[in-house]
GROMACS .gro file of C-alpha atoms in nm:
model
  212
    1UNK     CA    1  -5.266  -2.525   6.029
    2UNK     CA    2  -5.142  -2.448   5.679
    3UNK     CA    3  -4.947  -2.711   5.547
    4UNK     CA    4  -4.668  -2.586   5.273
    5UNK     CA    5  -4.731  -2.659   4.939
    6UNK     CA    6  -4.546  -2.913   4.771
    7UNK     CA    7  -4.445  -2.878   4.414
    8UNK     CA    8  -4.473  -3.136   4.124
    9UNK     CA    9  -4.094  -3.158   4.153
   10UNK     CA   10  -4.087  -3.273   4.503
   11UNK     CA   11  -4.379  -3.484   4.483
   12UNK     CA   12  -4.201  -3.676   4.172
   13UNK     CA   13  -3.891  -3.698   4.388
   14UNK     CA   14  -4.076  -3.852   4.690
   15UNK     CA   15  -4.250  -4.102   4.449
   16UNK     CA   16  -3.920  -4.216   4.296
   17UNK     CA   17  -3.723  -4.220   4.619
   18UNK     CA   18  -4.035  -4.447   4.765
   19UNK     CA   19  -4.026  -4.674   4.454
   20UNK     CA   20  -3.654  -4.713   4.500
   21UNK     CA   21  -3.652  -4.803   4.863
   22UNK     CA   22  -3.933  -5.069   4.791
   23UNK     CA   23  -3.692  -5.252   4.539
   24UNK     CA   24  -3.596  -5.606   4.665
   25UNK     CA   25  -3.226  -5.577   4.745
   26UNK     CA   26  -3.152  -5.865   4.506
   27UNK     CA   27  -3.346  -5.699   4.230
   28UNK     CA   28  -3.166  -5.366   4.265
   29UNK     CA   29  -2.841  -5.534   4.323
   30UNK     CA   30  -2.888  -5.724   3.952
   31UNK     CA   31  -2.962  -5.393   3.799
   32UNK     CA   32  -2.668  -5.217   3.938
   33UNK     CA   33  -2.439  -5.495   3.793
   34UNK     CA   34  -2.635  -5.453   3.438
   35UNK     CA   35  -2.580  -5.089   3.450
   36UNK     CA   36  -2.236  -5.112   3.557
   37UNK     CA   37  -2.144  -5.358   3.251
   38UNK     CA   38  -2.351  -5.132   3.006
   39UNK     CA   39  -2.154  -4.810   3.119
   40UNK     CA   40  -1.826  -4.950   3.077
   41UNK     CA   41  -1.952  -5.084   2.715
   42UNK     CA   42  -2.085  -4.710   2.647
   43UNK     CA   43  -1.720  -4.601   2.728
   44UNK     CA   44  -1.577  -4.839   2.474
   45UNK     CA   45  -1.829  -4.776   2.225
   46UNK     CA   46  -1.773  -4.426   2.240
   47UNK     CA   47  -1.401  -4.430   2.256
   48UNK     CA   48  -1.397  -4.208   2.543
   49UNK     CA   49  -1.053  -4.194   2.717
   50UNK     CA   50  -1.124  -3.914   2.958
   51UNK     CA   51  -1.486  -3.989   3.138
   52UNK     CA   52  -1.650  -3.837   3.419
   53UNK     CA   53  -1.898  -4.054   3.663
   54UNK     CA   54  -2.004  -4.046   4.009
   55UNK     CA   55  -1.954  -4.278   4.342
   56UNK     CA   56  -2.309  -4.401   4.380
   57UNK     CA   57  -2.496  -4.336   4.715
   58UNK     CA   58  -2.743  -4.604   4.869
   59UNK     CA   59  -3.046  -4.632   4.614
   60UNK     CA   60  -2.820  -4.433   4.339
   61UNK     CA   61  -2.803  -4.680   4.002
   62UNK     CA   62  -2.505  -4.830   3.938
   63UNK     CA   63  -2.405  -4.937   4.272
   64UNK     CA   64  -2.059  -5.081   4.399
   65UNK     CA   65  -1.961  -5.207   4.059
   66UNK     CA   66  -1.998  -4.870   3.881
   67UNK     CA   67  -1.649  -4.710   3.967
   68UNK     CA   68  -1.429  -5.001   3.905
   69UNK     CA   69  -1.600  -5.118   3.588
   70UNK     CA   70  -1.561  -4.765   3.451
   71UNK     CA   71  -1.185  -4.744   3.588
   72UNK     CA   72  -1.108  -5.074   3.403
   73UNK     CA   73  -1.196  -4.910   3.052
   74UNK     CA   74  -1.155  -4.536   3.099
   75UNK     CA   75  -0.765  -4.398   3.081
   76UNK     CA   76  -0.867  -4.119   3.319
   77UNK     CA   77  -1.154  -4.139   3.549
   78UNK     CA   78  -1.284  -3.792   3.702
   79UNK     CA   79  -1.497  -3.854   4.002
   80UNK     CA   80  -1.686  -3.571   4.225
   81UNK     CA   81  -1.568  -3.362   4.541
   82UNK     CA   82  -1.855  -3.180   4.695
   83UNK     CA   83  -1.741  -2.818   4.783
   84UNK     CA   84  -1.905  -2.619   5.051
   85UNK     CA   85  -2.134  -2.430   4.812
   86UNK     CA   86  -2.259  -2.773   4.674
   87UNK     CA   87  -2.073  -2.710   4.356
   88UNK     CA   88  -1.853  -3.015   4.275
   89UNK     CA   89  -1.483  -3.030   4.237
   90UNK     CA   90  -1.282  -3.339   4.032
   91UNK     CA   91  -1.000  -3.563   4.100
   92UNK     CA   92  -0.853  -3.871   3.911
   93UNK     CA   93  -0.961  -4.175   4.076
   94UNK     CA   94  -0.669  -4.366   4.152
   95UNK     CA   95  -0.842  -4.677   4.364
   96UNK     CA   96  -0.822  -4.480   4.658
   97UNK     CA   97  -1.115  -4.288   4.861
   98UNK     CA   98  -1.119  -4.016   5.117
   99UNK     CA   99  -1.418  -3.933   5.324
  100UNK     CA  100  -1.559  -3.560   5.204
  101UNK     CA  101  -1.854  -3.375   5.317
  102UNK     CA  102  -2.154  -3.563   5.479
  103UNK     CA  103  -1.939  -3.881   5.499
  104UNK     CA  104  -1.940  -3.884   5.142
  105UNK     CA  105  -1.652  -4.127   4.948
  106UNK     CA  106  -1.470  -3.911   4.737
  107UNK     CA  107  -1.149  -3.946   4.533
  108UNK     CA  108  -0.831  -3.892   4.718
  109UNK     CA  109  -0.604  -3.762   4.431
  110UNK     CA  110  -0.523  -3.412   4.385
  111UNK     CA  111  -0.846  -3.139   4.337
  112UNK     CA  112  -0.865  -3.036   3.966
  113UNK     CA  113  -1.082  -2.774   4.001
  114UNK     CA  114  -1.474  -2.769   3.896
  115UNK     CA  115  -1.357  -2.660   3.565
  116UNK     CA  116  -1.217  -2.992   3.499
  117UNK     CA  117  -1.529  -3.149   3.370
  118UNK     CA  118  -1.483  -2.966   3.059
  119UNK     CA  119  -1.217  -3.221   2.975
  120UNK     CA  120  -1.425  -3.515   2.995
  121UNK     CA  121  -1.529  -3.681   2.655
  122UNK     CA  122  -1.823  -3.847   2.810
  123UNK     CA  123  -2.009  -3.751   3.128
  124UNK     CA  124  -2.224  -4.012   3.366
  125UNK     CA  125  -2.444  -3.839   3.626
  126UNK     CA  126  -2.683  -3.950   3.883
  127UNK     CA  127  -3.026  -3.865   3.899
  128UNK     CA  128  -3.381  -3.954   3.992
  129UNK     CA  129  -3.541  -3.932   3.662
  130UNK     CA  130  -3.494  -3.784   3.274
  131UNK     CA  131  -3.775  -3.648   3.052
  132UNK     CA  132  -3.801  -3.685   2.649
  133UNK     CA  133  -3.694  -3.348   2.625
  134UNK     CA  134  -3.372  -3.417   2.835
  135UNK     CA  135  -3.495  -3.238   3.162
  136UNK     CA  136  -3.324  -3.413   3.470
  137UNK     CA  137  -3.467  -3.460   3.794
  138UNK     CA  138  -3.203  -3.420   4.062
  139UNK     CA  139  -3.173  -3.463   4.419
  140UNK     CA  140  -3.261  -3.088   4.476
  141UNK     CA  141  -2.909  -2.966   4.560
  142UNK     CA  142  -2.844  -2.783   4.257
  143UNK     CA  143  -2.489  -2.920   4.199
  144UNK     CA  144  -2.527  -3.114   3.876
  145UNK     CA  145  -2.704  -2.826   3.740
  146UNK     CA  146  -2.403  -2.620   3.791
  147UNK     CA  147  -2.184  -2.869   3.666
  148UNK     CA  148  -2.366  -2.917   3.310
  149UNK     CA  149  -2.290  -2.574   3.221
  150UNK     CA  150  -1.929  -2.661   3.192
  151UNK     CA  151  -1.962  -2.982   2.995
  152UNK     CA  152  -1.918  -2.993   2.633
  153UNK     CA  153  -1.959  -3.399   2.609
  154UNK     CA  154  -2.293  -3.618   2.595
  155UNK     CA  155  -2.399  -3.614   2.926
  156UNK     CA  156  -2.621  -3.941   3.013
  157UNK     CA  157  -2.801  -4.021   3.345
  158UNK     CA  158  -2.812  -4.355   3.453
  159UNK     CA  159  -3.166  -4.489   3.592
  160UNK     CA  160  -3.397  -4.776   3.702
  161UNK     CA  161  -3.643  -4.871   3.457
  162UNK     CA  162  -3.961  -4.650   3.503
  163UNK     CA  163  -3.774  -4.334   3.582
  164UNK     CA  164  -3.762  -4.213   3.213
  165UNK     CA  165  -4.085  -4.004   3.227
  166UNK     CA  166  -4.275  -3.809   2.957
  167UNK     CA  167  -4.219  -3.482   3.129
  168UNK     CA  168  -4.054  -3.289   3.417
  169UNK     CA  169  -4.157  -2.925   3.550
  170UNK     CA  170  -3.863  -2.736   3.413
  171UNK     CA  171  -3.696  -2.448   3.608
  172UNK     CA  172  -3.488  -2.178   3.454
  173UNK     CA  173  -3.194  -2.318   3.598
  174UNK     CA  174  -3.256  -2.687   3.493
  175UNK     CA  175  -2.996  -2.820   3.250
  176UNK     CA  176  -3.072  -3.075   2.978
  177UNK     CA  177  -2.874  -3.390   2.959
  178UNK     CA  178  -2.844  -3.617   2.620
  179UNK     CA  179  -2.977  -3.970   2.739
  180UNK     CA  180  -3.063  -4.236   2.989
  181UNK     CA  181  -2.901  -4.524   3.049
  182UNK     CA  182  -3.182  -4.791   3.187
  183UNK     CA  183  -3.215  -5.134   3.300
  184UNK     CA  184  -3.271  -5.436   3.515
  185UNK     CA  185  -3.108  -5.752   3.401
  186UNK     CA  186  -3.027  -5.585   3.070
  187UNK     CA  187  -2.927  -5.193   3.012
  188UNK     CA  188  -2.987  -4.953   2.735
  189UNK     CA  189  -2.920  -4.628   2.637
  190UNK     CA  190  -3.244  -4.378   2.530
  191UNK     CA  191  -3.119  -4.075   2.361
  192UNK     CA  192  -3.343  -3.757   2.450
  193UNK     CA  193  -3.443  -3.438   2.277
  194UNK     CA  194  -3.166  -3.295   2.501
  195UNK     CA  195  -2.896  -3.303   2.230
  196UNK     CA  196  -2.790  -3.453   1.901
  197UNK     CA  197  -2.726  -3.819   1.915
  198UNK     CA  198  -2.388  -3.873   1.840
  199UNK     CA  199  -2.402  -4.020   1.438
  200UNK     CA  200  -2.204  -4.331   1.492
  201UNK     CA  201  -2.454  -4.456   1.769
  202UNK     CA  202  -2.779  -4.362   1.542
  203UNK     CA  203  -2.799  -4.753   1.425
  204UNK     CA  204  -2.730  -4.916   1.791
  205UNK     CA  205  -2.955  -4.683   2.023
  206UNK     CA  206  -3.307  -4.583   2.028
  207UNK     CA  207  -3.354  -4.201   2.002
  208UNK     CA  208  -3.606  -3.925   2.083
  209UNK     CA  209  -3.446  -3.724   1.802
  210UNK     CA  210  -3.577  -4.004   1.553
  211UNK     CA  211  -3.946  -3.998   1.731
  212UNK     CA  212  -3.846  -4.340   1.912
   0.00000   0.00000   0.00000
């Protein structure tokens, strides 16, 4: 029997998922709390009123604290709604959820359309890894590659330590992100070469654009 060839991307996905599953629950919970606090602080520092984020699944950074933390500092928080073609619609979070495809928790408010993401001033999104050049490794469904085509604002992926990597095999459809928010007990932003670092953050955050 000939086994199917496994791509480098699939191998990296499997490795990161395995590492995340092996994290003790207490360690992951502490990391999620730190990431939620740091994400809210990032919104404040950016002066972003319209923010888009996500509802973390099991093993996705941010945990249950992420959405409440962001809702407390953003005037308007957009959360995703999974469509039948795996594209994402958006709705404003109003403290209520409904159940969507595959049992996903989704905002209960009116759907605004896939292009609503273009109004966000800061985009926080999930991922499995980010490379120094801004290439993002997602779960493989392609939803956020479509989303990032519509994004005008800095896009930052929440990650656990060890998930910022030197290189990720890129494909033509892959969209680059501006940075990664990483941390366990504390969290920090690492800017990639995916886009220019906003000028007012140059003195505060490490940037691949500066050779850091």
